[in-house]
Short mmCIF file of C-alpha atoms in Angstrom, two decimals:
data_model
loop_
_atom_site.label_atom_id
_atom_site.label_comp_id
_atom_site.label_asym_id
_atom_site.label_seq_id
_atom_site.Cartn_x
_atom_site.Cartn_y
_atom_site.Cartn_z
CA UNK A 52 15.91 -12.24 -13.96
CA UNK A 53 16.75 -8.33 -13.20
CA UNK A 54 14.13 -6.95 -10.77
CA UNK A 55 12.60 -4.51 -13.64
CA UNK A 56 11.17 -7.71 -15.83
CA UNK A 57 10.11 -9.35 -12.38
CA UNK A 58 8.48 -6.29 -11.16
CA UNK A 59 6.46 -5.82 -14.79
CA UNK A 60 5.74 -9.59 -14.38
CA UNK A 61 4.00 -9.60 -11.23
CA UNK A 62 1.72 -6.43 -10.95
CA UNK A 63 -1.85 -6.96 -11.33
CA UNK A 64 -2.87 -5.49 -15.26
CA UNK A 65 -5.76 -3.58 -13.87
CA UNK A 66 -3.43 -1.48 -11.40
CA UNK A 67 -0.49 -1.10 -13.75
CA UNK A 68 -0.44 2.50 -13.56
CA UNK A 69 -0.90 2.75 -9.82
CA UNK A 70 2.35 0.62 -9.10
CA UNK A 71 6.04 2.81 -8.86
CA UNK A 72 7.09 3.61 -12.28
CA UNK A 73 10.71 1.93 -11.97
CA UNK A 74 11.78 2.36 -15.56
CA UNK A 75 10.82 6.28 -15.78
CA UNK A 76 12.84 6.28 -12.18
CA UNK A 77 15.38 4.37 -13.85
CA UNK A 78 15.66 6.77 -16.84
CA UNK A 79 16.84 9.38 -14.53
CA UNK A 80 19.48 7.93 -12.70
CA UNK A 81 21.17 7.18 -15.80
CA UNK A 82 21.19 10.78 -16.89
CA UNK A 83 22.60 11.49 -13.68
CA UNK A 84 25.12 8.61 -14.60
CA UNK A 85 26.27 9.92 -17.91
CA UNK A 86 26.31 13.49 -16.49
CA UNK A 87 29.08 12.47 -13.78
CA UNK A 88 30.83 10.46 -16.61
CA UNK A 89 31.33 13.70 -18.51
CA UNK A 90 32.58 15.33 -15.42
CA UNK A 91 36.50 15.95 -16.18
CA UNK A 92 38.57 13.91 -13.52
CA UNK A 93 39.69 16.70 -11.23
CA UNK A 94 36.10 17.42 -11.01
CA UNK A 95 35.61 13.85 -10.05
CA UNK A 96 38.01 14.01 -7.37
CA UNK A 97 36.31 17.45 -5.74
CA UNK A 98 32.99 15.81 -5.68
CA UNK A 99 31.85 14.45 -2.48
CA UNK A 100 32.88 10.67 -2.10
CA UNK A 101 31.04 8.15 0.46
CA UNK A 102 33.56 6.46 1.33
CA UNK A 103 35.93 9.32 2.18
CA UNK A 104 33.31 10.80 3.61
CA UNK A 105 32.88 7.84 6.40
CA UNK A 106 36.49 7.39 6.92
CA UNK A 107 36.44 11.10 7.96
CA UNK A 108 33.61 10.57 9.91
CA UNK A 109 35.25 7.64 11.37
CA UNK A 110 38.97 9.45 12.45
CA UNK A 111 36.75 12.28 14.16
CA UNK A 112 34.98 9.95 16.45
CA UNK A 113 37.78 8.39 17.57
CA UNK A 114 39.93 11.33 18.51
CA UNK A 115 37.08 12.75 19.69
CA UNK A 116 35.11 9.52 21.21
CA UNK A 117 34.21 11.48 24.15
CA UNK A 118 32.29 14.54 22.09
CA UNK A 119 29.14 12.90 21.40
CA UNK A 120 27.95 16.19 19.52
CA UNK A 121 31.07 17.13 17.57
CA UNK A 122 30.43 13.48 16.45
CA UNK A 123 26.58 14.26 15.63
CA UNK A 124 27.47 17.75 13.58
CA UNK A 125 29.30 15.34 11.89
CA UNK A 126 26.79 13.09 10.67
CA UNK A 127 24.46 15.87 10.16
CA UNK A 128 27.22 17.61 7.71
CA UNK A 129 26.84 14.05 5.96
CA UNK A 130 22.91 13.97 5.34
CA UNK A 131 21.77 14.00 1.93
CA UNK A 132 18.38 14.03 1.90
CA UNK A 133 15.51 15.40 4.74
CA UNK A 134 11.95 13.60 4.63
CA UNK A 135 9.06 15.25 5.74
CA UNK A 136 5.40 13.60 6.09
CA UNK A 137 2.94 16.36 5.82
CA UNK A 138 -0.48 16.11 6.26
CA UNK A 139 -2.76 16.85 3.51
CA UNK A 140 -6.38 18.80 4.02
CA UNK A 141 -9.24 17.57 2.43
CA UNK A 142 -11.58 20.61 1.01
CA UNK A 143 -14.24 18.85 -0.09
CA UNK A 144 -14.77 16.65 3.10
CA UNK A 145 -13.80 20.23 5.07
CA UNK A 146 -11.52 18.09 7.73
CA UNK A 147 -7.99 16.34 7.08
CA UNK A 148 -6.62 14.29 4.24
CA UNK A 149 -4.19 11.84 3.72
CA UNK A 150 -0.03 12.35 4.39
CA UNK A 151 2.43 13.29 1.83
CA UNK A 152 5.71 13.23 1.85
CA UNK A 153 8.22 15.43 0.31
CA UNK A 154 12.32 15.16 -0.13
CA UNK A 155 14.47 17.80 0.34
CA UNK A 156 17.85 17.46 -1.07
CA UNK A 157 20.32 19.16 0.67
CA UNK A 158 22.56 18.92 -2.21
CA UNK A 159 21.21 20.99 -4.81
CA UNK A 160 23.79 23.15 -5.30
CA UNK A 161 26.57 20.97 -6.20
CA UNK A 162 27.53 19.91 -10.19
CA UNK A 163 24.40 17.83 -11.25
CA UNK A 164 22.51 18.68 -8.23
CA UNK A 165 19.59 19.73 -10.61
CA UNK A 166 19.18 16.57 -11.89
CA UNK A 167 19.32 14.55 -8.57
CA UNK A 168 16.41 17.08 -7.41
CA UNK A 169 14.65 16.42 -10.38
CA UNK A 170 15.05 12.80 -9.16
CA UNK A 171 13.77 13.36 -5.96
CA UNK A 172 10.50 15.49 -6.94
CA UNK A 173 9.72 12.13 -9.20
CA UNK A 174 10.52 9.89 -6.52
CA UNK A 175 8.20 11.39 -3.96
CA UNK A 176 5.06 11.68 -6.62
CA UNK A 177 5.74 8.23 -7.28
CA UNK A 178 5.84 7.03 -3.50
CA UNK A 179 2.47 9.24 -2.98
CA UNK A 180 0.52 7.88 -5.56
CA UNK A 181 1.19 4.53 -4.49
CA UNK A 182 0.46 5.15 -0.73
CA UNK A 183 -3.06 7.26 -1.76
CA UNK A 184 -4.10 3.87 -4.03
CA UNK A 185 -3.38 1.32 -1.47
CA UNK A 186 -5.24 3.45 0.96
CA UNK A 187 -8.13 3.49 -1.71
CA UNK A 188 -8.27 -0.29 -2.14
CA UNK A 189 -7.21 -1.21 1.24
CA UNK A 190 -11.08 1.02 2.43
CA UNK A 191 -12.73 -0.76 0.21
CA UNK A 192 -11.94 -3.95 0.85
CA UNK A 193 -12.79 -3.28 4.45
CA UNK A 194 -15.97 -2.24 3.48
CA UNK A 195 -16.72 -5.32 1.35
CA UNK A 196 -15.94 -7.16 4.41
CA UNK A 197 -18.48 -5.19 6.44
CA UNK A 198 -20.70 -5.83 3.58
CA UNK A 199 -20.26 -9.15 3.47
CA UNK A 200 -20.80 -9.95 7.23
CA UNK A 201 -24.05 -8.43 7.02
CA UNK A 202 -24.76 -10.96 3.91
CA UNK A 203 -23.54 -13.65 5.80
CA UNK A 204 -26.05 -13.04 8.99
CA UNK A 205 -29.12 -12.87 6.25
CA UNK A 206 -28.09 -16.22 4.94
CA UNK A 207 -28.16 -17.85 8.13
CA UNK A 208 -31.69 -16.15 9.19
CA UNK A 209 -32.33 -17.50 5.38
CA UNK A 210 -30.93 -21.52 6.67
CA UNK A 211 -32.81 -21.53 10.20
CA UNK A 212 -36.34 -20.11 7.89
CA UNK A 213 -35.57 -22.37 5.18
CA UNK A 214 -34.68 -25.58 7.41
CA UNK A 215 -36.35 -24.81 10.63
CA UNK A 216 -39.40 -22.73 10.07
CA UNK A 217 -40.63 -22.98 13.47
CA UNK A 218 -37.34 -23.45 15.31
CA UNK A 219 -37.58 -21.13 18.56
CA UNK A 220 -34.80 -19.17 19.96
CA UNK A 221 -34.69 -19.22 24.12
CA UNK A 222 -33.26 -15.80 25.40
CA UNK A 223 -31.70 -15.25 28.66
CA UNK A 224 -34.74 -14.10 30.31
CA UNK A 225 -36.60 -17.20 29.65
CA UNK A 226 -38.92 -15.71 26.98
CA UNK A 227 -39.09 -17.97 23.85
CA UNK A 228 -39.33 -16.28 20.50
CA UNK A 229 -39.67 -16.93 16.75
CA UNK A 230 -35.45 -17.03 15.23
CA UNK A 231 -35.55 -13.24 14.26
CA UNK A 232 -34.80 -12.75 10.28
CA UNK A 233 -34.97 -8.95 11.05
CA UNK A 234 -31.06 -9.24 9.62
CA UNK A 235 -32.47 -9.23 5.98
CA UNK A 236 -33.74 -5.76 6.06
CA UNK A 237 -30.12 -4.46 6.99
CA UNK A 238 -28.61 -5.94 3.71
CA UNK A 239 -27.42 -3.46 1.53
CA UNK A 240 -25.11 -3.89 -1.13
CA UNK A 241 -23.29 -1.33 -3.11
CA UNK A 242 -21.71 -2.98 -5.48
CA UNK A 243 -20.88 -2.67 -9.34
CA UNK A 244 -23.63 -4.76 -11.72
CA UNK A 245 -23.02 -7.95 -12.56
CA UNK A 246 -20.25 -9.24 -9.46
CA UNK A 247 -20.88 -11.79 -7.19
CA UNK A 248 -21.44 -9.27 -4.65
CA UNK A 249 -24.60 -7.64 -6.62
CA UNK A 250 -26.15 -10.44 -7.97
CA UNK A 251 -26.07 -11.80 -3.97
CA UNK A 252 -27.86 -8.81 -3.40
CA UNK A 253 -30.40 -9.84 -6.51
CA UNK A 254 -31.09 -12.56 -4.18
CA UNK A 255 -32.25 -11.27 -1.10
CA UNK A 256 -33.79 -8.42 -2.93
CA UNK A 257 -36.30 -10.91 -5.23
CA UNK A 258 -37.60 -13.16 -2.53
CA UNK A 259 -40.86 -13.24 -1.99
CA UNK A 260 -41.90 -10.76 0.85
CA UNK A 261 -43.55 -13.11 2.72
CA UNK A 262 -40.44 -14.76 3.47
CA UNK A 263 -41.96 -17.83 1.70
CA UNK A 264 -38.53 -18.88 0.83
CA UNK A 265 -36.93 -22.40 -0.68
CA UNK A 266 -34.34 -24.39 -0.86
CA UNK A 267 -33.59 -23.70 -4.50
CA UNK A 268 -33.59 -19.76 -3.20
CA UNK A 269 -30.59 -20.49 -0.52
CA UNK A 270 -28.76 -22.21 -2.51
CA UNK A 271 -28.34 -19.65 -4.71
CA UNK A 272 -27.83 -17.20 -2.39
CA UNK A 273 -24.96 -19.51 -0.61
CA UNK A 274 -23.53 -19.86 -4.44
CA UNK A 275 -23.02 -16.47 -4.64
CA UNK A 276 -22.18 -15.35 -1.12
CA UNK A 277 -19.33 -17.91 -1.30
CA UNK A 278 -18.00 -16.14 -4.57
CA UNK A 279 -17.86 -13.08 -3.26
CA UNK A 280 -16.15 -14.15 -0.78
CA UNK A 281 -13.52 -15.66 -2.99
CA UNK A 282 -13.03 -12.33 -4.55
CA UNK A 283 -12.67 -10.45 -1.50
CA UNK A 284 -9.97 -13.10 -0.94
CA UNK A 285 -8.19 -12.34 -4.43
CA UNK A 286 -8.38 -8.76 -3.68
CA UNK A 287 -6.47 -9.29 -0.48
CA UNK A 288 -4.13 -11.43 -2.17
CA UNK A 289 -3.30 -8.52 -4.53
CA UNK A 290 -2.81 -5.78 -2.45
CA UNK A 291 -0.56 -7.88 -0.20
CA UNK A 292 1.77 -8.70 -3.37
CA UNK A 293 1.21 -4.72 -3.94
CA UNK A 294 2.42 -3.67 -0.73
CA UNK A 295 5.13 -5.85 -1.26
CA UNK A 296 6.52 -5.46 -4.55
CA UNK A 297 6.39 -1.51 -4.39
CA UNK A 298 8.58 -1.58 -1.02
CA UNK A 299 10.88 -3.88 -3.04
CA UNK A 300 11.03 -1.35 -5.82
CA UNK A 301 11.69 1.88 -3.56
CA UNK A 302 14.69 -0.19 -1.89
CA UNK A 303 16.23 -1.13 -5.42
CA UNK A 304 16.18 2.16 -6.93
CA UNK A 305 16.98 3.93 -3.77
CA UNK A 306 20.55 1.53 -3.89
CA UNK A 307 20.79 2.16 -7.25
CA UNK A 308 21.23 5.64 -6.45
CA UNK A 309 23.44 5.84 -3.48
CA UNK A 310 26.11 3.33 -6.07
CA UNK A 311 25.73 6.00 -9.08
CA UNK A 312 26.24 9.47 -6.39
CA UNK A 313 28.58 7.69 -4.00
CA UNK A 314 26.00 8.91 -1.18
CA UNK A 315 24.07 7.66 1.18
CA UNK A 316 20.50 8.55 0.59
CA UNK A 317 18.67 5.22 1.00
CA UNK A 318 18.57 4.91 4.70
CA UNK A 319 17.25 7.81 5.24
CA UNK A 320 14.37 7.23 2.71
CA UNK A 321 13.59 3.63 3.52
CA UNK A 322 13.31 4.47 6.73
CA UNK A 323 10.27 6.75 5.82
CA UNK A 324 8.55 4.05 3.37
CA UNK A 325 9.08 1.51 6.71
CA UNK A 326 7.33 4.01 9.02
CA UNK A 327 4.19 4.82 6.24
CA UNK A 328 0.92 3.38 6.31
CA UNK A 329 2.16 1.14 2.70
CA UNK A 330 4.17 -0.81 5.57
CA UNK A 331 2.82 -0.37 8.70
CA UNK A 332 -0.73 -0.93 7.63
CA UNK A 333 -1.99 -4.58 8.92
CA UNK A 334 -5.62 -4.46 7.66
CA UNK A 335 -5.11 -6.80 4.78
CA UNK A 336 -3.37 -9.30 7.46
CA UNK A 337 -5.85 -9.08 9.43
CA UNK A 338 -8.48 -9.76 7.08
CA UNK A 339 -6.76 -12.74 5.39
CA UNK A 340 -6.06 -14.32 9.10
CA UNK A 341 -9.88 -13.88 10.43
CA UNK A 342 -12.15 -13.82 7.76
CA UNK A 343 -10.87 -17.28 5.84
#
């Protein structure tokens, strides 16, 4: 199966349009195709070749193996494309945003250059909407872990009332003290209406305030802890496959260009999505590894 029909296959519905748009991407490295295709054969044979271009590169270095920078001049006279992350400022929280990034093609001026930069703009608001949504769902998940936690502690002050009413906690200094269930007046729940998540917080919120509770009451509230729980876990699962599949897609459709332009572009561009936060992030590891 081509990578396209896989990559359709596997992104979650509800995030469709936040994934890399690989057939719009697609779409314009074939008019950069047919352009170069039209291209009369001595024009061909003007243009810039890869190969040709590393041979050269090659014979210079070793006539020259002891000029390291005539050998560096070199490679830079060979660079396609420059990458810059640039840090965005965020007016309505008056401190700093997120990073961008933005291509600049250093090879705009040559037959078809027009449509390669055209390309490259594309490219770029496609990599930057997928790093701003992953950020997006990779906060909230954290804080539906925080969330949960604090759930978690008010079911087991909920357990020791429930099935030890009049258990006694010793503390280091000797002094012996009621099990505290102070931990169910920090629970506070955010969450849309009708998830797991809000209907746990249902719970808590409509027992009695006497703490009269019963065992009919916890297990409820242990029902629905452990399904939200279960979606935090899908969640995870998603943006994982997410991370995954979009780094996948930037690496196909960067080779896919390099093989139309003879040029070497991908490198220099993969190297930036391996740096960014879409790789480098290890939150949703770190979740998946500790919390289940």
């Amino acid at each position: 199966m081509k990578f396209g029909k896989e990559f359709a296959l596997q992104r979650v519905p509800e995030w469709r349009e936040a994934y890399m748009n690989y057939n719009y991407l697609k779409t314009l490295l074939e008019q950069i195709l047919i352009f170069r295709q039209r291209q009369p054969p001595e024009s061909q044979a003007n243009r810039p070749n890869l190969s040709r271009s590393l041979k050269r590169k090659v014979s210079l270095i070793r006539a020259f193996s002891g000029l390291r920078n005539a050998s560096l001049r070199k490679h830079k006279e060979d660079e396609v494309i420059v990458v810059n992350a640039m840090q965005q400022v965020d007016e309505e929280q008056g401190g700093e945003g997120g990073t961008s990034y933005q291509t600049i093609f250093l090879r705009s001026s040559e037959e078809g250059g027009d449509l390669e930069l055209v390309f490259f703009r594309r490219l770029d608001n496609e990599f930057n909407k997928v790093i701003h949504f992953y950020k997006t769902k990779v906060q909230e998940v954290v804080n539906q872990a925080d969330e949960l936690s604090n759930q978690m502690d008010a079911l087991i002050a909920l357990r020791i009332k429930v099935n030890n009413p009049i258990i006694e906690v010793v503390h280091d200094s000797g002094e012996h003290k009621m099990a505290s269930l102070d931990v169910l007046d920090r629970v506070k729940i955010n969450a849309i209406i009708d998830t797991p998540m809000s209907t746990v917080r249902s719970v808590f919120n409509n027992l009695n305030l006497d703490l009269n509770y019963n065992k009919n009451e916890l297990k409820d509230a242990q029902g629905k802890l452990k399904q939200a729980f279960l979606e935090l876990y899908e969640k995870l699962r998603f943006l994982k496959n997410y991370a995954y599949l979009n780094q996948m897609a930037f690496s196909k459709i960067m080779k896919k260009y390099d093989k139309i332009t003879s040029r070497n572009a991908s490198d220099a561009y993969l190297k930036m999505v391996e740096e960014s936060y879409l790789s480098q992030s290890d939150e949703v590891c770190y979740m998946r590894k500790y919390l289940f």
